[in-house]
Amino acid sequence: APKYAGKIVEVNVKLGDKVETGQVLLVQDTMDTELTINQDQAALQQAEADALGAEAQFSSDYQKAQVDYQTAEMNYNRYVILKNEGAVSQKELDTMYQAMIVAKSALDNLETQNVGDVPASIASKRAAQAKAGYVVQSLEKQRDDLIIRAPRAGVISYRNAEVGAMVTANTKVLSLTDTSGMYVDCPVSETD
């Protein structure tokens, strides 16, 4: 029985045919699923690119914040010396102190936004990438389910499937009988 409703595009067996394990028995239309897979693979590639972009952006922002803080700290220390010598006012020293605190705050902000060991902005993009990957895998599984294969060797003992027919999910279309263990003991007339 098909797992999904759809149009039958191939029926590769007839009533009484012997089949082997894994042989394709029936194929439903996979075009819509293929198109959706292609669309979601593009979304996966976009998510991968977004994750790489987020990593590069975070690295750049972090390095800039480190340099900004180090520079602000050096400037503040210089102004402390200049203030002690009377070369700058208290207001100018306070301005340098404020710039140092702002730079330290920006650096701390980047350092504390982690999910585990990964910055939150990168973790978010990686999660979106993983989600897009799972969608593609799910659709590929759905496409594979539109192709009915023989679960074991046997003989087709029931067939209610024609090319072009629409089938609903879980509707019996084929029966496969395992005749490997059958032993028949019966009288047969000589003419038969």
Tab-separated table of C-alpha atoms in Angstrom:
chain	number	residue	atom	x	y	z
A	1	ALA	CA	0.000	0.000	0.000
A	2	PRO	CA	1.355	3.462	-0.799
A	3	LYS	CA	2.255	5.628	2.167
A	4	TYR	CA	1.080	8.791	0.374
A	5	ALA	CA	-1.790	9.610	-1.956
A	6	GLY	CA	-0.773	10.271	-5.545
A	7	LYS	CA	-0.806	9.345	-9.186
A	8	ILE	CA	0.694	6.030	-10.316
A	9	VAL	CA	3.245	6.545	-13.106
A	10	GLU	CA	4.682	3.004	-13.324
A	11	VAL	CA	3.494	-0.494	-12.499
A	12	ASN	CA	6.355	-2.890	-13.130
A	13	VAL	CA	4.651	-6.205	-12.293
A	14	LYS	CA	1.712	-8.304	-13.421
A	15	LEU	CA	-0.389	-10.761	-11.496
A	16	GLY	CA	1.648	-13.951	-11.020
A	17	ASP	CA	5.079	-12.338	-11.576
A	18	LYS	CA	7.953	-13.586	-9.426
A	19	VAL	CA	9.844	-10.726	-7.766
A	20	GLU	CA	13.058	-10.400	-5.790
A	21	THR	CA	13.721	-8.441	-2.605
A	22	GLY	CA	14.108	-4.719	-3.355
A	23	GLN	CA	12.638	-4.923	-6.860
A	24	VAL	CA	10.647	-1.815	-7.835
A	25	LEU	CA	6.996	-2.802	-8.054
A	26	LEU	CA	5.198	0.537	-8.411
A	27	VAL	CA	6.192	4.184	-8.760
A	28	GLN	CA	4.048	7.178	-7.878
A	29	ASP	CA	4.583	10.650	-9.352
A	30	THR	CA	7.597	12.213	-7.618
A	31	MET	CA	7.779	15.484	-9.594
A	32	ASP	CA	6.276	17.704	-6.862
A	33	THR	CA	8.530	16.134	-4.249
A	34	GLU	CA	11.595	16.566	-6.488
A	35	LEU	CA	10.790	20.256	-6.976
A	36	THR	CA	10.337	20.742	-3.243
A	37	ILE	CA	13.631	18.930	-2.573
A	38	ASN	CA	15.409	21.233	-5.035
A	39	GLN	CA	13.860	24.281	-3.389
A	40	ASP	CA	14.812	23.098	0.093
A	41	GLN	CA	18.341	22.179	-1.010
A	42	ALA	CA	18.710	25.791	-2.138
A	43	ALA	CA	17.435	26.892	1.287
A	44	LEU	CA	20.008	24.561	2.886
A	45	GLN	CA	22.793	26.129	0.828
A	46	GLN	CA	21.566	29.567	1.864
A	47	ALA	CA	21.544	28.495	5.529
A	48	GLU	CA	25.097	27.153	5.166
A	49	ALA	CA	26.206	30.465	3.653
A	50	ASP	CA	24.426	32.405	6.419
A	51	ALA	CA	26.209	30.313	9.059
A	52	LEU	CA	29.598	30.971	7.469
A	53	GLY	CA	28.758	34.668	7.194
A	54	ALA	CA	27.729	34.803	10.855
A	55	GLU	CA	30.983	33.135	11.903
A	56	ALA	CA	33.055	35.584	9.863
A	57	GLN	CA	31.049	38.578	11.128
A	58	PHE	CA	31.360	37.494	14.758
A	59	SER	CA	35.090	36.936	14.410
A	60	SER	CA	35.495	40.381	12.875
A	61	ASP	CA	33.303	42.064	15.509
A	62	TYR	CA	35.141	40.294	18.326
A	63	GLN	CA	38.585	41.279	17.063
A	64	LYS	CA	37.425	44.879	16.614
A	65	ALA	CA	35.969	44.964	20.144
A	66	GLN	CA	39.220	43.630	21.592
A	67	VAL	CA	41.294	46.247	19.756
A	68	ASP	CA	38.846	49.038	20.662
A	69	TYR	CA	39.029	48.098	24.350
A	70	GLN	CA	42.831	47.848	24.362
A	71	THR	CA	43.103	51.219	22.622
A	72	ALA	CA	40.599	52.861	24.995
A	73	GLU	CA	42.424	51.404	28.011
A	74	MET	CA	45.805	52.695	26.746
A	75	ASN	CA	44.328	56.141	26.076
A	76	TYR	CA	42.774	56.254	29.539
A	77	ASN	CA	46.098	55.271	31.177
A	78	ARG	CA	47.858	58.022	29.199
A	79	TYR	CA	45.274	60.580	30.288
A	80	VAL	CA	45.724	59.530	33.933
A	81	ILE	CA	49.441	60.392	33.615
A	82	LEU	CA	48.647	63.636	31.763
A	83	LYS	CA	46.046	64.572	34.425
A	84	ASN	CA	48.605	63.983	37.197
A	85	GLU	CA	50.976	66.320	35.353
A	86	GLY	CA	48.217	68.898	34.913
A	87	ALA	CA	48.200	68.669	31.090
A	88	VAL	CA	44.510	67.671	30.783
A	89	SER	CA	41.356	68.466	32.718
A	90	GLN	CA	39.278	66.089	34.832
A	91	LYS	CA	36.528	66.317	32.187
A	92	GLU	CA	38.891	65.019	29.475
A	93	LEU	CA	40.001	62.191	31.792
A	94	ASP	CA	36.337	61.337	32.481
A	95	THR	CA	35.633	61.259	28.733
A	96	MET	CA	38.497	58.777	28.233
A	97	TYR	CA	37.236	56.681	31.149
A	98	GLN	CA	33.750	56.621	29.631
A	99	ALA	CA	35.160	55.537	26.229
A	100	MET	CA	37.075	52.721	27.950
A	101	ILE	CA	33.940	51.533	29.797
A	102	VAL	CA	31.891	51.579	26.555
A	103	ALA	CA	34.599	49.552	24.754
A	104	LYS	CA	34.788	47.061	27.651
A	105	SER	CA	31.009	46.726	27.644
A	106	ALA	CA	30.982	45.965	23.902
A	107	LEU	CA	33.671	43.310	24.375
A	108	ASP	CA	31.883	41.758	27.365
A	109	ASN	CA	28.647	41.697	25.373
A	110	LEU	CA	30.282	39.606	22.651
A	111	GLU	CA	31.979	37.318	25.164
A	112	THR	CA	28.842	36.524	27.163
A	113	GLN	CA	26.393	35.749	24.341
A	114	ASN	CA	27.294	32.089	24.100
A	115	VAL	CA	25.252	28.945	23.797
A	116	GLY	CA	27.740	26.536	25.319
A	117	ASP	CA	31.040	27.398	23.688
A	118	VAL	CA	29.464	28.923	20.558
A	119	PRO	CA	28.330	32.537	20.163
A	120	ALA	CA	24.536	32.801	20.025
A	121	SER	CA	24.462	34.413	16.584
A	122	ILE	CA	26.467	31.517	15.152
A	123	ALA	CA	24.486	28.878	17.080
A	124	SER	CA	21.261	30.314	15.650
A	125	LYS	CA	22.556	30.129	12.075
A	126	ARG	CA	23.884	26.601	12.594
A	127	ALA	CA	20.511	25.519	13.987
A	128	ALA	CA	18.769	26.982	10.925
A	129	GLN	CA	21.245	25.097	8.750
A	130	ALA	CA	20.558	21.823	10.583
A	131	LYS	CA	16.797	22.388	10.309
A	132	ALA	CA	17.078	22.946	6.551
A	133	GLY	CA	19.125	19.748	6.302
A	134	TYR	CA	16.452	17.774	8.162
A	135	VAL	CA	13.759	19.129	5.830
A	136	VAL	CA	15.740	17.918	2.813
A	137	GLN	CA	16.259	14.492	4.415
A	138	SER	CA	12.555	14.243	5.224
A	139	LEU	CA	11.581	15.058	1.650
A	140	GLU	CA	14.094	12.587	0.249
A	141	LYS	CA	12.548	9.920	2.498
A	142	GLN	CA	9.090	10.924	1.255
A	143	ARG	CA	10.296	10.635	-2.358
A	144	ASP	CA	11.698	7.172	-1.632
A	145	ASP	CA	8.358	6.180	-0.096
A	146	LEU	CA	6.650	7.012	-3.409
A	147	ILE	CA	8.540	4.072	-4.925
A	148	ILE	CA	7.150	0.766	-3.669
A	149	ARG	CA	9.739	-2.020	-3.556
A	150	ALA	CA	9.321	-5.691	-2.779
A	151	PRO	CA	10.086	-6.229	0.913
A	152	ARG	CA	10.951	-9.873	0.177
A	153	ALA	CA	11.000	-12.347	-2.694
A	154	GLY	CA	7.670	-13.837	-3.722
A	155	VAL	CA	4.856	-13.865	-6.253
A	156	ILE	CA	2.394	-11.049	-7.002
A	157	SER	CA	-0.915	-12.501	-5.887
A	158	TYR	CA	-3.062	-9.349	-6.046
A	159	ARG	CA	-2.859	-6.292	-8.271
A	160	ASN	CA	-5.189	-3.311	-8.227
A	161	ALA	CA	-2.975	-0.632	-9.779
A	162	GLU	CA	-2.898	0.928	-13.225
A	163	VAL	CA	-0.713	3.664	-14.672
A	164	GLY	CA	-2.476	7.027	-14.422
A	165	ALA	CA	-4.742	5.979	-11.559
A	166	MET	CA	-4.903	8.057	-8.391
A	167	VAL	CA	-4.434	6.144	-5.168
A	168	THR	CA	-5.089	7.201	-1.619
A	169	ALA	CA	-2.684	6.548	1.207
A	170	ASN	CA	-2.784	3.063	2.723
A	171	THR	CA	-4.911	1.634	-0.088
A	172	LYS	CA	-3.960	-1.941	-0.942
A	173	VAL	CA	-2.646	-1.984	-4.515
A	174	LEU	CA	-0.468	-5.121	-4.560
A	175	SER	CA	-0.072	-8.315	-2.564
A	176	LEU	CA	3.136	-10.278	-2.434
A	177	THR	CA	2.948	-13.907	-1.417
A	178	ASP	CA	6.034	-15.697	-0.203
A	179	THR	CA	5.899	-19.123	-1.833
A	180	SER	CA	9.361	-20.250	-0.748
A	181	GLY	CA	8.010	-22.250	2.171
A	182	MET	CA	4.999	-23.783	0.418
A	183	TYR	CA	4.670	-27.513	-0.060
A	184	VAL	CA	1.577	-28.822	-1.784
A	185	ASP	CA	0.494	-32.454	-1.479
A	186	CYS	CA	-2.651	-33.194	-3.462
A	187	PRO	CA	-3.888	-35.658	-6.036
A	188	VAL	CA	-3.742	-34.465	-9.639
A	189	SER	CA	-5.433	-36.332	-12.438
A	190	GLU	CA	-3.225	-37.656	-15.208
A	191	THR	CA	-4.851	-35.329	-17.742
A	192	ASP	CA	-3.961	-32.314	-15.641
